[in-house]
Short mmCIF file of C-alpha atoms in Angstrom, two decimals:
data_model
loop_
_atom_site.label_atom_id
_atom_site.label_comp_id
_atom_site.label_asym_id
_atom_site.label_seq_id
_atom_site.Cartn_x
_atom_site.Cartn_y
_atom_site.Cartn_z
CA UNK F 13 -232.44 234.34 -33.88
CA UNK F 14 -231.72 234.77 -37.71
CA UNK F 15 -232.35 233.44 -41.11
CA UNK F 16 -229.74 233.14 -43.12
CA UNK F 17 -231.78 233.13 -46.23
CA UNK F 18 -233.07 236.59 -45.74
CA UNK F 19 -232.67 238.07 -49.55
CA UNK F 20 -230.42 241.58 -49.65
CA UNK F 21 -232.20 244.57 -50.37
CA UNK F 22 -230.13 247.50 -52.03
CA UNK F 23 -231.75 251.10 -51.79
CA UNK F 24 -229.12 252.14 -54.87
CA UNK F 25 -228.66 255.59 -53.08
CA UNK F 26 -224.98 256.68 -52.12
CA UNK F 27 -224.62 260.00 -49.97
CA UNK F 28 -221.88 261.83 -49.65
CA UNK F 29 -221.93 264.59 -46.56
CA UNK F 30 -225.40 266.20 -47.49
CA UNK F 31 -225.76 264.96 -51.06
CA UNK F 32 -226.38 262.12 -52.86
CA UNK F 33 -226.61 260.09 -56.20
CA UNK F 34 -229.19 257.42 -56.73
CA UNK F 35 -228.99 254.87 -59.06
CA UNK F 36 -231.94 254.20 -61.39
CA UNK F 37 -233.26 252.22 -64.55
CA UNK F 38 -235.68 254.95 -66.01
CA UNK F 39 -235.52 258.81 -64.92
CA UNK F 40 -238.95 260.43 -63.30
CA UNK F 41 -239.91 263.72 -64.74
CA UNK F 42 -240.42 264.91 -61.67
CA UNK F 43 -236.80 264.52 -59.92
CA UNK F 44 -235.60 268.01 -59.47
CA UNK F 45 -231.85 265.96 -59.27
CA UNK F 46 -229.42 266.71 -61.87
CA UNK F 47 -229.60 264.04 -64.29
CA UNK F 48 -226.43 262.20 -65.61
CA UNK F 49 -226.46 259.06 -68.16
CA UNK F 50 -223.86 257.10 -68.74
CA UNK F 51 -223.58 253.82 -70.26
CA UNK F 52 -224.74 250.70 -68.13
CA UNK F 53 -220.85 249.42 -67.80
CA UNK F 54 -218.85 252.43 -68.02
CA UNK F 55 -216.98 252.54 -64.35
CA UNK F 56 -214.58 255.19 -66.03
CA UNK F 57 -217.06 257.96 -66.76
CA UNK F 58 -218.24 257.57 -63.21
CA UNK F 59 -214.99 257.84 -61.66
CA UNK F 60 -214.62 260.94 -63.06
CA UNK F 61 -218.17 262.05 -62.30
CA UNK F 62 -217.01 261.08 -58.76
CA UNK F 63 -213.61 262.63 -58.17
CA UNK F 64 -214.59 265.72 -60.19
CA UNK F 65 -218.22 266.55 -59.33
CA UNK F 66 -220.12 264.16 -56.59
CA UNK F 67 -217.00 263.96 -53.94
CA UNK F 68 -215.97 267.82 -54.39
CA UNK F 69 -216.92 269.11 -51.13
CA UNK F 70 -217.88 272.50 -52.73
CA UNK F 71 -220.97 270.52 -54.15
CA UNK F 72 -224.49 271.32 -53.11
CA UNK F 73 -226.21 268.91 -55.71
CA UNK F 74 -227.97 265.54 -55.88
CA UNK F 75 -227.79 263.84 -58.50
CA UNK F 76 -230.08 260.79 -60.81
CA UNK F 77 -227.58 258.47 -62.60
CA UNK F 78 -229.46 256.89 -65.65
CA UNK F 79 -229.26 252.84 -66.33
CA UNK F 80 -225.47 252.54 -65.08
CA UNK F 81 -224.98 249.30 -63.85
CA UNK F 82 -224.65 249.48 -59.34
CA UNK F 83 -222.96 246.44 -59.25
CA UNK F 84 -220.18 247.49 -61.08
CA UNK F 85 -220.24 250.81 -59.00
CA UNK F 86 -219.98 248.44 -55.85
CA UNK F 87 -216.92 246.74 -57.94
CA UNK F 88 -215.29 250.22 -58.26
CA UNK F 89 -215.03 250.56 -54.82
CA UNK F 90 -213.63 247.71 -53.98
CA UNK F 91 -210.73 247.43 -56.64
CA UNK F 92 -209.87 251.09 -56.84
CA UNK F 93 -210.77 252.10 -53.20
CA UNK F 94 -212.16 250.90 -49.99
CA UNK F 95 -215.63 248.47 -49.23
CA UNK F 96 -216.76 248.27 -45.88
CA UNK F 97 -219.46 246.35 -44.49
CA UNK F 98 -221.93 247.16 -41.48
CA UNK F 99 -225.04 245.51 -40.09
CA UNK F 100 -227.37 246.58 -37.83
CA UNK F 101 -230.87 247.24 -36.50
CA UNK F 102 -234.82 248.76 -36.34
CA UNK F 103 -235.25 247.17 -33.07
CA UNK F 104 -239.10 247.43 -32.38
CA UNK F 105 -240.76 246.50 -28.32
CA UNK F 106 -244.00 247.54 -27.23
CA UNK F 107 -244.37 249.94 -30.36
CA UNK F 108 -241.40 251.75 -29.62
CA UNK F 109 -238.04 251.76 -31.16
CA UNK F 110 -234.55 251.47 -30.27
CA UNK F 111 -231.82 254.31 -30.55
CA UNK F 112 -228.71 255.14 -29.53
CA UNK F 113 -226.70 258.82 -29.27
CA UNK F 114 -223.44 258.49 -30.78
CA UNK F 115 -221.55 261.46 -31.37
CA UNK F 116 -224.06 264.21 -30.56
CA UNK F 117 -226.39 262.27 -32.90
CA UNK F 118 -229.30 260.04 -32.89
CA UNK F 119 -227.91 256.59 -34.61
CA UNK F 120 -229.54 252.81 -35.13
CA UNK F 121 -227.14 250.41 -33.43
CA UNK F 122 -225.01 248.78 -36.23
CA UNK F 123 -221.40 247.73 -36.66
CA UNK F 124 -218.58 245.87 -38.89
CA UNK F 125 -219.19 242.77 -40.12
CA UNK F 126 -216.06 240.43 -38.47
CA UNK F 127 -214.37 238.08 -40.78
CA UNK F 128 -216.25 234.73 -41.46
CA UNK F 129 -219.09 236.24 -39.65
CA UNK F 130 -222.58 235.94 -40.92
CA UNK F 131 -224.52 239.26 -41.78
CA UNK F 132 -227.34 238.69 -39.72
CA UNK F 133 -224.83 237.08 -36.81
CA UNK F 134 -222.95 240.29 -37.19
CA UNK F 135 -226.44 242.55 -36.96
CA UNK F 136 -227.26 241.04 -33.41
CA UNK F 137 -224.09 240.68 -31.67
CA UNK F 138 -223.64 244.45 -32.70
CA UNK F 139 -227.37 245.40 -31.19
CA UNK F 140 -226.59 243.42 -28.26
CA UNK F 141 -223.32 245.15 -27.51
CA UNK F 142 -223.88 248.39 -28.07
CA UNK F 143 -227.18 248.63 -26.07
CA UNK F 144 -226.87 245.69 -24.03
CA UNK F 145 -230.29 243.86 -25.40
CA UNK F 146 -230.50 240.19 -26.25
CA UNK F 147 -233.52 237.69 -27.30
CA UNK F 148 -233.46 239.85 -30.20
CA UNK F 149 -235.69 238.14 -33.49
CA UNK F 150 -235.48 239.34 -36.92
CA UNK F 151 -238.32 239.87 -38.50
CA UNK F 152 -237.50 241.27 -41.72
CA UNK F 153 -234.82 242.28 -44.29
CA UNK F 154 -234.74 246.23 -44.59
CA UNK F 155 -233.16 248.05 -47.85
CA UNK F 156 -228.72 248.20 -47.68
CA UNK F 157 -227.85 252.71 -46.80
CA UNK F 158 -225.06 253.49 -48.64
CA UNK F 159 -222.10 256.78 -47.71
CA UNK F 160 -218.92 257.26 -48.90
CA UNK F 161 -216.10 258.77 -46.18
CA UNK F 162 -212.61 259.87 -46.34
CA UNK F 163 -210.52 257.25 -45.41
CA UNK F 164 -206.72 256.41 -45.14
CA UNK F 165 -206.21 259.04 -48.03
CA UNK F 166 -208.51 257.98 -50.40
CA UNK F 167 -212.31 257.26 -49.85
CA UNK F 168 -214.26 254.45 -48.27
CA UNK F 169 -217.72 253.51 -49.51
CA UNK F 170 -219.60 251.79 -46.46
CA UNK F 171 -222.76 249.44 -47.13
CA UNK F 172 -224.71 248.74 -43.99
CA UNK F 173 -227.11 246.12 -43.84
CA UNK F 174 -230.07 246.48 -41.69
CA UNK F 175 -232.69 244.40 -40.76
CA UNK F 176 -236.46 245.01 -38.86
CA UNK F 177 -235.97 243.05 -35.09
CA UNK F 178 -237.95 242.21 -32.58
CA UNK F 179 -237.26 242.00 -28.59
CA UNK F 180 -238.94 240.66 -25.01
CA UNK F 181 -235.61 241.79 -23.53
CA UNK F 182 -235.79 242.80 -19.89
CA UNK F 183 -232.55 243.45 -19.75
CA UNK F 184 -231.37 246.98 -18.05
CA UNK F 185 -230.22 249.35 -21.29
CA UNK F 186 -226.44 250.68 -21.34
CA UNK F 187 -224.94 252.35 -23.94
CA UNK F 188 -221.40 251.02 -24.69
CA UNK F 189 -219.43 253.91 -24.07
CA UNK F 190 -216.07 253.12 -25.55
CA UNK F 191 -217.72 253.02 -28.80
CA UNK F 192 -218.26 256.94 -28.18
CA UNK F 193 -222.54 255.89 -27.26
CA UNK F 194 -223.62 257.78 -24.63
CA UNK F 195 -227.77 257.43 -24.44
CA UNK F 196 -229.68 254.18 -25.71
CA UNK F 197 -233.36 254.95 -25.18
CA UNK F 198 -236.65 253.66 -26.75
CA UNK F 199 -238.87 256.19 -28.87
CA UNK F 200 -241.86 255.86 -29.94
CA UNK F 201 -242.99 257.09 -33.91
CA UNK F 202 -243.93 260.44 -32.08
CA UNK F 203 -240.96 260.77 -30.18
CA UNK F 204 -238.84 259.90 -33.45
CA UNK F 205 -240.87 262.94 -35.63
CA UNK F 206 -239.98 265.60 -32.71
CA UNK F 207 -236.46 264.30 -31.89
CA UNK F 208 -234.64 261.79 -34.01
CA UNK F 209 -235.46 263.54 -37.25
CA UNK F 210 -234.16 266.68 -36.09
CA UNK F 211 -231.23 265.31 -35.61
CA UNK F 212 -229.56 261.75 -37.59
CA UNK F 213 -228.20 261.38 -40.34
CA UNK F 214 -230.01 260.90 -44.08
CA UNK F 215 -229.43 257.53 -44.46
CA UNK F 216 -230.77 256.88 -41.02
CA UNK F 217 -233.79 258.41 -42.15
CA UNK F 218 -234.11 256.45 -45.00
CA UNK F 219 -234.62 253.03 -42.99
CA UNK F 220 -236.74 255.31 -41.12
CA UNK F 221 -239.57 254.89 -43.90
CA UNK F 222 -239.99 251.40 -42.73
CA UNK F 223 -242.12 252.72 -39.97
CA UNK F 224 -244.28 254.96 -42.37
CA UNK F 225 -244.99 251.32 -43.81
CA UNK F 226 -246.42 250.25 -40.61
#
């Protein structure tokens, strides 16, 4: 079950391998990122912040970018490289939570969004196929992770929409393997602090937080 009214929440953080730039309207004193201001609709400067600085993979930094406008970031992307979009899940039963091993690594289930296909359409069939689940319900709209890849010789920058679900299924878990998934198990929040963390990815840990909400 879905809503297709659900609003779309944007985290305005982009990682690249270990880094990442976040996007903000006023600067904290206390970031300890490098700070970098541009103005709000200058795509140019930031291309060459990109290519030069952010996507060099000698770089060890994180960086704040000051008032520049995300949306036109996101139109970057598209026009002068590649956009991809992914949905998936925070799949919740019995206060545990859903994960899957992809890879060596602890992952959410998620996948691309199919032509014509709805976001939230696209969130549970990818859930149900990759850990064979169903009556799946979502609850809630969780903030858009953001990471930038190589990618046919240039760079992709892949948004991934998640969203908090719900599920009664009774349904006997299988990883689908010829996506490369080779576990789907439910943790619960202590299981997630002395395994998952240790080792996902950082944008996986950022929809993570949701659970600190709870």
């Amino acid at each position: 079950m879905f809503n297709s009214n659900l609003p779309i929440v944007m985290n305005k953080k982009i990682y690249f391998n270990n880094n990442f730039v976040e996007f903000v309207e006023l600067a904290s004193q206390s970031t300890q990122n490098q700070l970098i201001e541009f103005d709000k609709n200058s795509t140019s400067a930031f291309e060459i912040f990109l290519t030069t600085q952010f996507l060099n993979e000698k770089n060890v930094k994180n960086y704040t970018m000051l008032a520049l406008n995300f949306e036109n970031v996101l139109d970057y992307f598209k026009n002068a490289h590649y956009y991809i979009e992914a949905a998936g899940g925070l799949i919740e039963k019995n206060n545990s939570f859903l994960f899957i091993k992809r890879l060596g690594k602890w992952d959410l289930p998620k996948g691309k969004i199919e032509k014509n296909e709805a976001i939230e359409e696209a969130a549970i069939r990818e859930c149900e196929e990759e850990c064979n689940i169903d009556e799946l319900i979502i609850e809630k709209t969780l903030p858009s992770t953001f990471h930038i890849y190589p990618y046919k010789k240039s760079y992709a920058l892949k948004q991934t929409y998640w969203y908090r679900m719900i599920s009664t299924s009774s349904k006997l878990l299988a990883p689908q393997l010829k996506e490369q998934i080779t576990e789907v198990i439910w943790f619960t929040k202590q299981n997630i602090k002395n395994e998952v963390l240790k080792n996902t990815y950082l944008t996986i840990k950022d929809v993570l937080t949701e659970i600190n909400h709870d």
